[in-house]
PDB file of C-alpha atoms in Angstrom:
ATOM      1  CA  SER A   9      -0.022   0.012  -0.003  1.00 41.00           C
ATOM      2  CA  GLN A  10       1.151   3.527  -0.693  1.00 45.00           C
ATOM      3  CA  GLN A  11       3.018   4.909   2.310  1.00 58.00           C
ATOM      4  CA  GLY A  12       3.554   8.532   1.606  1.00 67.00           C
ATOM      5  CA  GLU A  13       1.246  11.218   0.524  1.00 80.00           C
ATOM      6  CA  GLU A  14       2.595  14.562  -0.607  1.00 85.00           C
ATOM      7  CA  ASP A  15       1.043  17.891  -0.526  1.00 86.00           C
ATOM      8  CA  PRO A  16       0.591  19.793  -2.733  1.00 91.00           C
ATOM      9  CA  GLN A  17       0.575  17.650  -5.837  1.00 92.00           C
ATOM     10  CA  ALA A  18       1.703  20.684  -7.840  1.00 95.00           C
ATOM     11  CA  LEU A  19       3.246  23.965  -6.874  1.00 96.00           C
ATOM     12  CA  SER A  20       4.181  26.927  -9.064  1.00 96.00           C
ATOM     13  CA  ILE A  21       6.153  29.899  -7.700  1.00 96.00           C
ATOM     14  CA  GLN A  22       8.358  32.768  -8.872  1.00 97.00           C
ATOM     15  CA  GLU A  23      12.070  32.456  -8.994  1.00 97.00           C
ATOM     16  CA  GLY A  24      13.593  33.640  -5.736  1.00 97.00           C
ATOM     17  CA  GLU A  25      10.653  32.604  -3.603  1.00 97.00           C
ATOM     18  CA  ASN A  26      10.763  29.743  -1.152  1.00 97.00           C
ATOM     19  CA  ALA A  27       9.024  26.426  -1.891  1.00 97.00           C
ATOM     20  CA  THR A  28       7.599  24.145   0.794  1.00 97.00           C
ATOM     21  CA  MET A  29       6.430  20.589   0.143  1.00 96.00           C
ATOM     22  CA  ASN A  30       4.941  18.280   2.733  1.00 96.00           C
ATOM     23  CA  CYS A  31       4.873  14.512   3.144  1.00 95.00           C
ATOM     24  CA  SER A  32       2.805  12.335   5.428  1.00 94.00           C
ATOM     25  CA  TYR A  33       3.359   8.678   6.083  1.00 93.00           C
ATOM     26  CA  LYS A  34       1.591   5.929   7.974  1.00 90.00           C
ATOM     27  CA  THR A  35       3.960   3.570   9.762  1.00 87.00           C
ATOM     28  CA  SER A  36       7.063   3.839  11.904  1.00 88.00           C
ATOM     29  CA  ILE A  37      10.229   4.649  10.098  1.00 89.00           C
ATOM     30  CA  ASN A  38      14.066   4.412  10.389  1.00 88.00           C
ATOM     31  CA  ASN A  39      14.547   7.447   8.202  1.00 91.00           C
ATOM     32  CA  LEU A  40      12.907   9.577   5.545  1.00 94.00           C
ATOM     33  CA  GLN A  41      14.527  10.703   2.347  1.00 95.00           C
ATOM     34  CA  TRP A  42      13.777  13.253  -0.299  1.00 96.00           C
ATOM     35  CA  TYR A  43      14.520  12.739  -3.968  1.00 97.00           C
ATOM     36  CA  ARG A  44      14.308  14.961  -7.018  1.00 97.00           C
ATOM     37  CA  GLN A  45      13.276  13.825 -10.500  1.00 97.00           C
ATOM     38  CA  ASN A  46      13.796  16.022 -13.509  1.00 95.00           C
ATOM     39  CA  SER A  47      11.553  15.369 -16.459  1.00 92.00           C
ATOM     40  CA  GLY A  48      12.477  12.212 -18.281  1.00 89.00           C
ATOM     41  CA  ARG A  49      15.281  11.381 -15.827  1.00 92.00           C
ATOM     42  CA  GLY A  50      15.901   9.098 -12.876  1.00 92.00           C
ATOM     43  CA  LEU A  51      15.544  10.162  -9.232  1.00 95.00           C
ATOM     44  CA  VAL A  52      18.398  11.881  -7.444  1.00 96.00           C
ATOM     45  CA  HIS A  53      18.876  11.633  -3.705  1.00 95.00           C
ATOM     46  CA  LEU A  54      18.755  15.018  -1.968  1.00 97.00           C
ATOM     47  CA  ILE A  55      18.742  14.514   1.765  1.00 96.00           C
ATOM     48  CA  LEU A  56      18.152  11.876   4.466  1.00 94.00           C
ATOM     49  CA  ILE A  57      16.786  12.604   7.967  1.00 95.00           C
ATOM     50  CA  ARG A  58      16.839   9.908  10.620  1.00 93.00           C
ATOM     51  CA  SER A  59      13.870   9.206  12.887  1.00 93.00           C
ATOM     52  CA  ASN A  60      15.652  10.735  15.907  1.00 94.00           C
ATOM     53  CA  GLU A  61      16.389  13.988  14.050  1.00 96.00           C
ATOM     54  CA  ARG A  62      13.970  16.910  13.814  1.00 97.00           C
ATOM     55  CA  GLU A  63      15.657  19.139  11.279  1.00 98.00           C
ATOM     56  CA  LYS A  64      18.462  18.933   8.718  1.00 97.00           C
ATOM     57  CA  HIS A  65      20.011  21.387   6.303  1.00 97.00           C
ATOM     58  CA  SER A  66      21.862  20.879   3.067  1.00 96.00           C
ATOM     59  CA  GLY A  67      22.618  24.018   1.080  1.00 97.00           C
ATOM     60  CA  ARG A  68      19.313  25.672   0.173  1.00 97.00           C
ATOM     61  CA  LEU A  69      17.382  22.680   1.442  1.00 98.00           C
ATOM     62  CA  ARG A  70      15.853  22.346   4.850  1.00 98.00           C
ATOM     63  CA  VAL A  71      13.984  19.249   5.944  1.00 98.00           C
ATOM     64  CA  THR A  72      11.974  18.772   9.099  1.00 98.00           C
ATOM     65  CA  LEU A  73      10.542  15.620  10.533  1.00 97.00           C
ATOM     66  CA  ASP A  74       7.778  15.205  13.083  1.00 97.00           C
ATOM     67  CA  THR A  75       7.478  11.580  13.986  1.00 95.00           C
ATOM     68  CA  SER A  76       4.528  12.235  16.319  1.00 95.00           C
ATOM     69  CA  LYS A  77       2.545  13.555  13.355  1.00 95.00           C
ATOM     70  CA  LYS A  78       4.191  11.198  10.873  1.00 95.00           C
ATOM     71  CA  SER A  79       5.032  14.115   8.578  1.00 96.00           C
ATOM     72  CA  SER A  80       7.975  15.798   7.008  1.00 97.00           C
ATOM     73  CA  SER A  81       8.531  18.995   5.037  1.00 97.00           C
ATOM     74  CA  LEU A  82      11.073  20.045   2.440  1.00 97.00           C
ATOM     75  CA  LEU A  83      11.850  23.720   2.115  1.00 98.00           C
ATOM     76  CA  ILE A  84      13.814  25.052  -0.853  1.00 98.00           C
ATOM     77  CA  THR A  85      14.943  28.579  -0.253  1.00 98.00           C
ATOM     78  CA  ALA A  86      15.676  31.192  -2.927  1.00 97.00           C
ATOM     79  CA  SER A  87      14.323  28.989  -5.659  1.00 97.00           C
ATOM     80  CA  ARG A  88      15.920  28.882  -9.117  1.00 97.00           C
ATOM     81  CA  ALA A  89      14.554  27.832 -12.482  1.00 96.00           C
ATOM     82  CA  ALA A  90      16.814  24.753 -12.310  1.00 96.00           C
ATOM     83  CA  ASP A  91      14.803  23.582  -9.229  1.00 97.00           C
ATOM     84  CA  THR A  92      11.855  22.832 -11.501  1.00 97.00           C
ATOM     85  CA  ALA A  93      11.310  19.097 -11.016  1.00 97.00           C
ATOM     86  CA  SER A  94       9.197  16.539  -9.155  1.00 96.00           C
ATOM     87  CA  TYR A  95      10.114  15.976  -5.534  1.00 97.00           C
ATOM     88  CA  PHE A  96       9.420  12.696  -3.791  1.00 96.00           C
ATOM     89  CA  CYS A  97       9.644  11.659  -0.165  1.00 95.00           C
ATOM     90  CA  ALA A  98      10.553   8.065   0.563  1.00 94.00           C
ATOM     91  CA  THR A  99      10.284   6.281   3.903  1.00 92.00           C
ATOM     92  CA  ASP A 100      12.643   3.600   5.096  1.00 86.00           C
ATOM     93  CA  GLY A 101      10.307   1.660   7.368  1.00 76.00           C
ATOM     94  CA  LEU A 102      11.043  -1.068   9.840  1.00 70.00           C
ATOM     95  CA  TYR A 103      11.395  -3.662   7.078  1.00 66.00           C
ATOM     96  CA  ARG A 104      14.245  -6.181   7.222  1.00 65.00           C
ATOM     97  CA  SER A 105      14.631  -5.663   3.510  1.00 66.00           C
ATOM     98  CA  GLN A 106      15.146  -1.853   3.941  1.00 71.00           C
ATOM     99  CA  LYS A 107      12.831  -1.159   1.069  1.00 81.00           C
ATOM    100  CA  LEU A 108      11.862   2.463   0.390  1.00 88.00           C
ATOM    101  CA  VAL A 109       8.243   3.438  -0.056  1.00 89.00           C
ATOM    102  CA  PHE A 110       7.722   6.540  -2.103  1.00 91.00           C
ATOM    103  CA  GLY A 111       5.089   9.173  -2.028  1.00 87.00           C
ATOM    104  CA  GLN A 112       3.272  10.359  -5.116  1.00 89.00           C
ATOM    105  CA  GLY A 113       5.453  13.395  -5.523  1.00 93.00           C
ATOM    106  CA  THR A 114       5.031  17.153  -5.796  1.00 95.00           C
ATOM    107  CA  ARG A 115       5.546  18.786  -9.185  1.00 96.00           C
ATOM    108  CA  LEU A 116       7.403  22.073  -8.600  1.00 97.00           C
ATOM    109  CA  THR A 117       7.554  24.713 -11.307  1.00 97.00           C
ATOM    110  CA  ILE A 118       9.771  27.744 -10.852  1.00 97.00           C
ATOM    111  CA  ASN A 119       8.763  30.614 -13.075  1.00 95.00           C
ATOM    112  CA  PRO A 120      11.500  33.026 -14.226  1.00 90.00           C
TER     113      PRO A 120
ATOM    114  CA  ASP B   4      31.283   6.727 -16.335  1.00 62.00           C
ATOM    115  CA  THR B   5      27.539   6.575 -15.575  1.00 68.00           C
ATOM    116  CA  ALA B   6      26.914   5.097 -12.149  1.00 92.00           C
ATOM    117  CA  VAL B   7      23.723   3.189 -12.879  1.00 96.00           C
ATOM    118  CA  SER B   8      22.962   2.502 -16.507  1.00 96.00           C
ATOM    119  CA  GLN B   9      19.945   0.862 -18.191  1.00 97.00           C
ATOM    120  CA  THR B  10      19.372  -0.383 -21.675  1.00 97.00           C
ATOM    121  CA  PRO B  11      17.359   0.295 -23.681  1.00 97.00           C
ATOM    122  CA  LYS B  12      16.128   3.775 -22.852  1.00 96.00           C
ATOM    123  CA  TYR B  13      13.005   3.335 -24.941  1.00 97.00           C
ATOM    124  CA  LEU B  14      11.250   0.066 -25.775  1.00 97.00           C
ATOM    125  CA  VAL B  15       8.132  -0.106 -27.961  1.00 98.00           C
ATOM    126  CA  THR B  16       6.680  -3.527 -28.569  1.00 97.00           C
ATOM    127  CA  GLN B  17       3.523  -5.426 -29.315  1.00 97.00           C
ATOM    128  CA  MET B  18       1.233  -7.113 -26.814  1.00 97.00           C
ATOM    129  CA  GLY B  19       2.230 -10.686 -26.223  1.00 97.00           C
ATOM    130  CA  ASN B  20       5.925 -10.239 -26.928  1.00 97.00           C
ATOM    131  CA  ASP B  21       8.737 -11.071 -24.492  1.00 98.00           C
ATOM    132  CA  LYS B  22      11.321  -8.335 -23.740  1.00 97.00           C
ATOM    133  CA  SER B  23      14.268  -7.729 -21.406  1.00 97.00           C
ATOM    134  CA  ILE B  24      15.679  -4.632 -19.757  1.00 98.00           C
ATOM    135  CA  LYS B  25      19.224  -4.561 -18.536  1.00 97.00           C
ATOM    136  CA  CYS B  26      20.794  -2.709 -15.638  1.00 97.00           C
ATOM    137  CA  GLU B  27      24.389  -2.278 -14.585  1.00 97.00           C
ATOM    138  CA  GLN B  28      25.998  -0.312 -11.727  1.00 97.00           C
ATOM    139  CA  ASN B  29      29.637   0.469 -11.340  1.00 96.00           C
ATOM    140  CA  LEU B  30      29.409   1.798  -7.811  1.00 94.00           C
ATOM    141  CA  GLY B  31      30.417  -1.473  -6.142  1.00 93.00           C
ATOM    142  CA  HIS B  32      26.983  -1.641  -4.441  1.00 92.00           C
ATOM    143  CA  ASP B  33      25.590  -4.889  -3.116  1.00 90.00           C
ATOM    144  CA  THR B  34      21.892  -4.211  -3.453  1.00 91.00           C
ATOM    145  CA  MET B  35      19.897  -3.483  -6.606  1.00 93.00           C
ATOM    146  CA  TYR B  36      16.257  -2.720  -7.270  1.00 94.00           C
ATOM    147  CA  TRP B  37      13.651  -2.525  -9.964  1.00 95.00           C
ATOM    148  CA  TYR B  38      10.873   0.051  -9.703  1.00 95.00           C
ATOM    149  CA  LYS B  39       7.886   0.743 -11.868  1.00 95.00           C
ATOM    150  CA  GLN B  40       6.668   4.332 -12.332  1.00 95.00           C
ATOM    151  CA  ASP B  41       3.179   4.619 -13.811  1.00 92.00           C
ATOM    152  CA  SER B  42       1.667   7.454 -15.763  1.00 90.00           C
ATOM    153  CA  LYS B  43       0.691   9.254 -12.564  1.00 88.00           C
ATOM    154  CA  LYS B  44       4.356   9.194 -11.452  1.00 88.00           C
ATOM    155  CA  PHE B  45       3.680   6.757  -8.668  1.00 90.00           C
ATOM    156  CA  LEU B  46       6.886   4.807  -8.033  1.00 92.00           C
ATOM    157  CA  LYS B  47       6.546   1.307  -6.711  1.00 91.00           C
ATOM    158  CA  ILE B  48       9.197  -1.236  -5.866  1.00 92.00           C
ATOM    159  CA  MET B  49       9.080  -4.546  -7.734  1.00 93.00           C
ATOM    160  CA  PHE B  50      12.170  -6.508  -6.814  1.00 91.00           C
ATOM    161  CA  SER B  51      15.398  -6.259  -4.896  1.00 90.00           C
ATOM    162  CA  TYR B  52      18.559  -8.320  -4.925  1.00 89.00           C
ATOM    163  CA  ASN B  53      21.393  -8.315  -2.416  1.00 87.00           C
ATOM    164  CA  ASN B  54      24.548  -9.991  -3.584  1.00 85.00           C
ATOM    165  CA  LYS B  55      22.567 -11.922  -6.213  1.00 82.00           C
ATOM    166  CA  GLU B  56      20.045 -13.067  -3.617  1.00 86.00           C
ATOM    167  CA  LEU B  57      16.393 -12.072  -4.064  1.00 87.00           C
ATOM    168  CA  ILE B  58      15.283 -10.186  -0.977  1.00 84.00           C
ATOM    169  CA  ILE B  59      12.225  -8.289  -2.101  1.00 82.00           C
ATOM    170  CA  ASN B  60       9.552  -9.652  -4.395  1.00 82.00           C
ATOM    171  CA  GLU B  61       6.477  -7.450  -4.197  1.00 83.00           C
ATOM    172  CA  THR B  62       3.145  -8.476  -5.680  1.00 78.00           C
ATOM    173  CA  VAL B  63       4.262  -8.611  -9.240  1.00 88.00           C
ATOM    174  CA  PRO B  64       2.824 -10.952 -11.948  1.00 90.00           C
ATOM    175  CA  ASN B  65       4.822 -14.110 -12.671  1.00 91.00           C
ATOM    176  CA  ARG B  66       5.431 -12.713 -16.141  1.00 95.00           C
ATOM    177  CA  PHE B  67       8.118 -10.522 -14.611  1.00 95.00           C
ATOM    178  CA  SER B  68      11.323 -12.322 -13.779  1.00 94.00           C
ATOM    179  CA  PRO B  69      14.475 -10.609 -12.455  1.00 93.00           C
ATOM    180  CA  LYS B  70      17.877 -12.128 -13.018  1.00 93.00           C
ATOM    181  CA  SER B  71      21.123 -11.114 -11.321  1.00 93.00           C
ATOM    182  CA  PRO B  72      24.169 -12.765 -12.971  1.00 92.00           C
ATOM    183  CA  ASP B  73      26.464 -10.867 -10.642  1.00 92.00           C
ATOM    184  CA  LYS B  74      26.082  -8.155  -8.070  1.00 90.00           C
ATOM    185  CA  ALA B  75      26.758  -5.401 -10.609  1.00 95.00           C
ATOM    186  CA  HIS B  76      23.893  -6.473 -12.912  1.00 96.00           C
ATOM    187  CA  LEU B  77      20.179  -6.902 -12.481  1.00 95.00           C
ATOM    188  CA  ASN B  78      18.073  -7.593 -15.539  1.00 96.00           C
ATOM    189  CA  LEU B  79      14.314  -7.737 -15.862  1.00 97.00           C
ATOM    190  CA  HIS B  80      12.636 -10.106 -18.216  1.00 97.00           C
ATOM    191  CA  ILE B  81       8.974  -9.691 -19.041  1.00 97.00           C
ATOM    192  CA  ASN B  82       6.908 -12.389 -20.771  1.00 97.00           C
ATOM    193  CA  SER B  83       3.647 -11.974 -22.659  1.00 97.00           C
ATOM    194  CA  LEU B  84       3.612  -8.203 -22.401  1.00 97.00           C
ATOM    195  CA  GLU B  85       0.276  -6.537 -21.703  1.00 97.00           C
ATOM    196  CA  LEU B  86      -0.976  -3.004 -22.271  1.00 96.00           C
ATOM    197  CA  GLY B  87      -0.843  -2.354 -18.519  1.00 94.00           C
ATOM    198  CA  ASP B  88       2.868  -3.007 -18.467  1.00 96.00           C
ATOM    199  CA  SER B  89       3.458   0.300 -20.195  1.00 97.00           C
ATOM    200  CA  ALA B  90       5.409   2.455 -17.725  1.00 96.00           C
ATOM    201  CA  VAL B  91       8.879   3.695 -16.968  1.00 97.00           C
ATOM    202  CA  TYR B  92      11.084   1.126 -15.266  1.00 97.00           C
ATOM    203  CA  PHE B  93      13.884   2.321 -13.047  1.00 97.00           C
ATOM    204  CA  CYS B  94      16.836   0.400 -11.736  1.00 97.00           C
ATOM    205  CA  ALA B  95      18.486   1.535  -8.564  1.00 95.00           C
ATOM    206  CA  SER B  96      21.291   0.448  -6.292  1.00 94.00           C
ATOM    207  CA  LYS B  97      22.621   1.060  -2.813  1.00 91.00           C
ATOM    208  CA  GLU B  98      25.604   0.049  -0.733  1.00 87.00           C
ATOM    209  CA  GLY B  99      24.158  -2.972   1.025  1.00 72.00           C
ATOM    210  CA  MET B 100      21.906  -4.227   3.747  1.00 69.00           C
ATOM    211  CA  GLY B 101      22.307  -2.356   7.014  1.00 67.00           C
ATOM    212  CA  LYS B 102      24.091   0.526   5.427  1.00 65.00           C
ATOM    213  CA  ARG B 103      22.976   3.954   4.307  1.00 71.00           C
ATOM    214  CA  ASN B 104      19.720   3.521   2.442  1.00 77.00           C
ATOM    215  CA  GLU B 105      20.425   6.225  -0.079  1.00 89.00           C
ATOM    216  CA  GLN B 106      19.606   4.828  -3.466  1.00 92.00           C
ATOM    217  CA  PHE B 107      21.143   5.676  -6.819  1.00 94.00           C
ATOM    218  CA  PHE B 108      18.765   5.497  -9.767  1.00 96.00           C
ATOM    219  CA  GLY B 109      19.335   4.755 -13.477  1.00 96.00           C
ATOM    220  CA  PRO B 110      17.827   6.981 -16.168  1.00 95.00           C
ATOM    221  CA  GLY B 111      14.883   4.715 -16.706  1.00 96.00           C
ATOM    222  CA  THR B 112      13.473   2.597 -19.527  1.00 97.00           C
ATOM    223  CA  ARG B 113      10.199   3.797 -21.058  1.00 97.00           C
ATOM    224  CA  LEU B 114       8.261   0.718 -22.097  1.00 97.00           C
ATOM    225  CA  THR B 115       5.280   1.153 -24.461  1.00 97.00           C
ATOM    226  CA  VAL B 116       3.132  -1.866 -25.204  1.00 97.00           C
ATOM    227  CA  LEU B 117       0.878  -1.451 -28.259  1.00 96.00           C
TER     228      LEU B 117
END
């Protein structure tokens, strides 16, 4: 069954603005990851946050995790046209196989 | 020097045919995956191999059969293709079980069944 749900499904903002995407999940996790997918390409890993962490930064990316609400958010600051892509959260649940379960993604469009 | 490569990139075929997609990674990873991404961009895991051993086999029709000749390769063979098999198939790899679960994805194979 689908684990993650992302909100919004699509987001369109002006270059320079901040973009926030949210992800909710259903079961306990080891960690949560965010990936980017450019049109027609494979997914690229952006950032991983462990279940005992609440916030993590990487460049213009900021990820938060609230395990009590089973939710995470990805903030991209000072957006650029090159940030236009789909963004997926993926949860690493308590599976022996360490499989990732992906959300449906948020399509982000940065308008110049 | 692509990390995870797939061939072919595009595959157009008739219903009922049998086809294969190949994946190779040069990262020295132990674990490899096949995912299916449908037209709504929903990405779902199909199979995973760790050191040539099958460790994940999600609810996938028997027409799909993965094969891992060595830990750097994971191929996907599909028999009796159906219209619903049309999708983008992604291969991915990661270091190994119990290690960082960051996955590296190939560029995808767009399969169109007519």
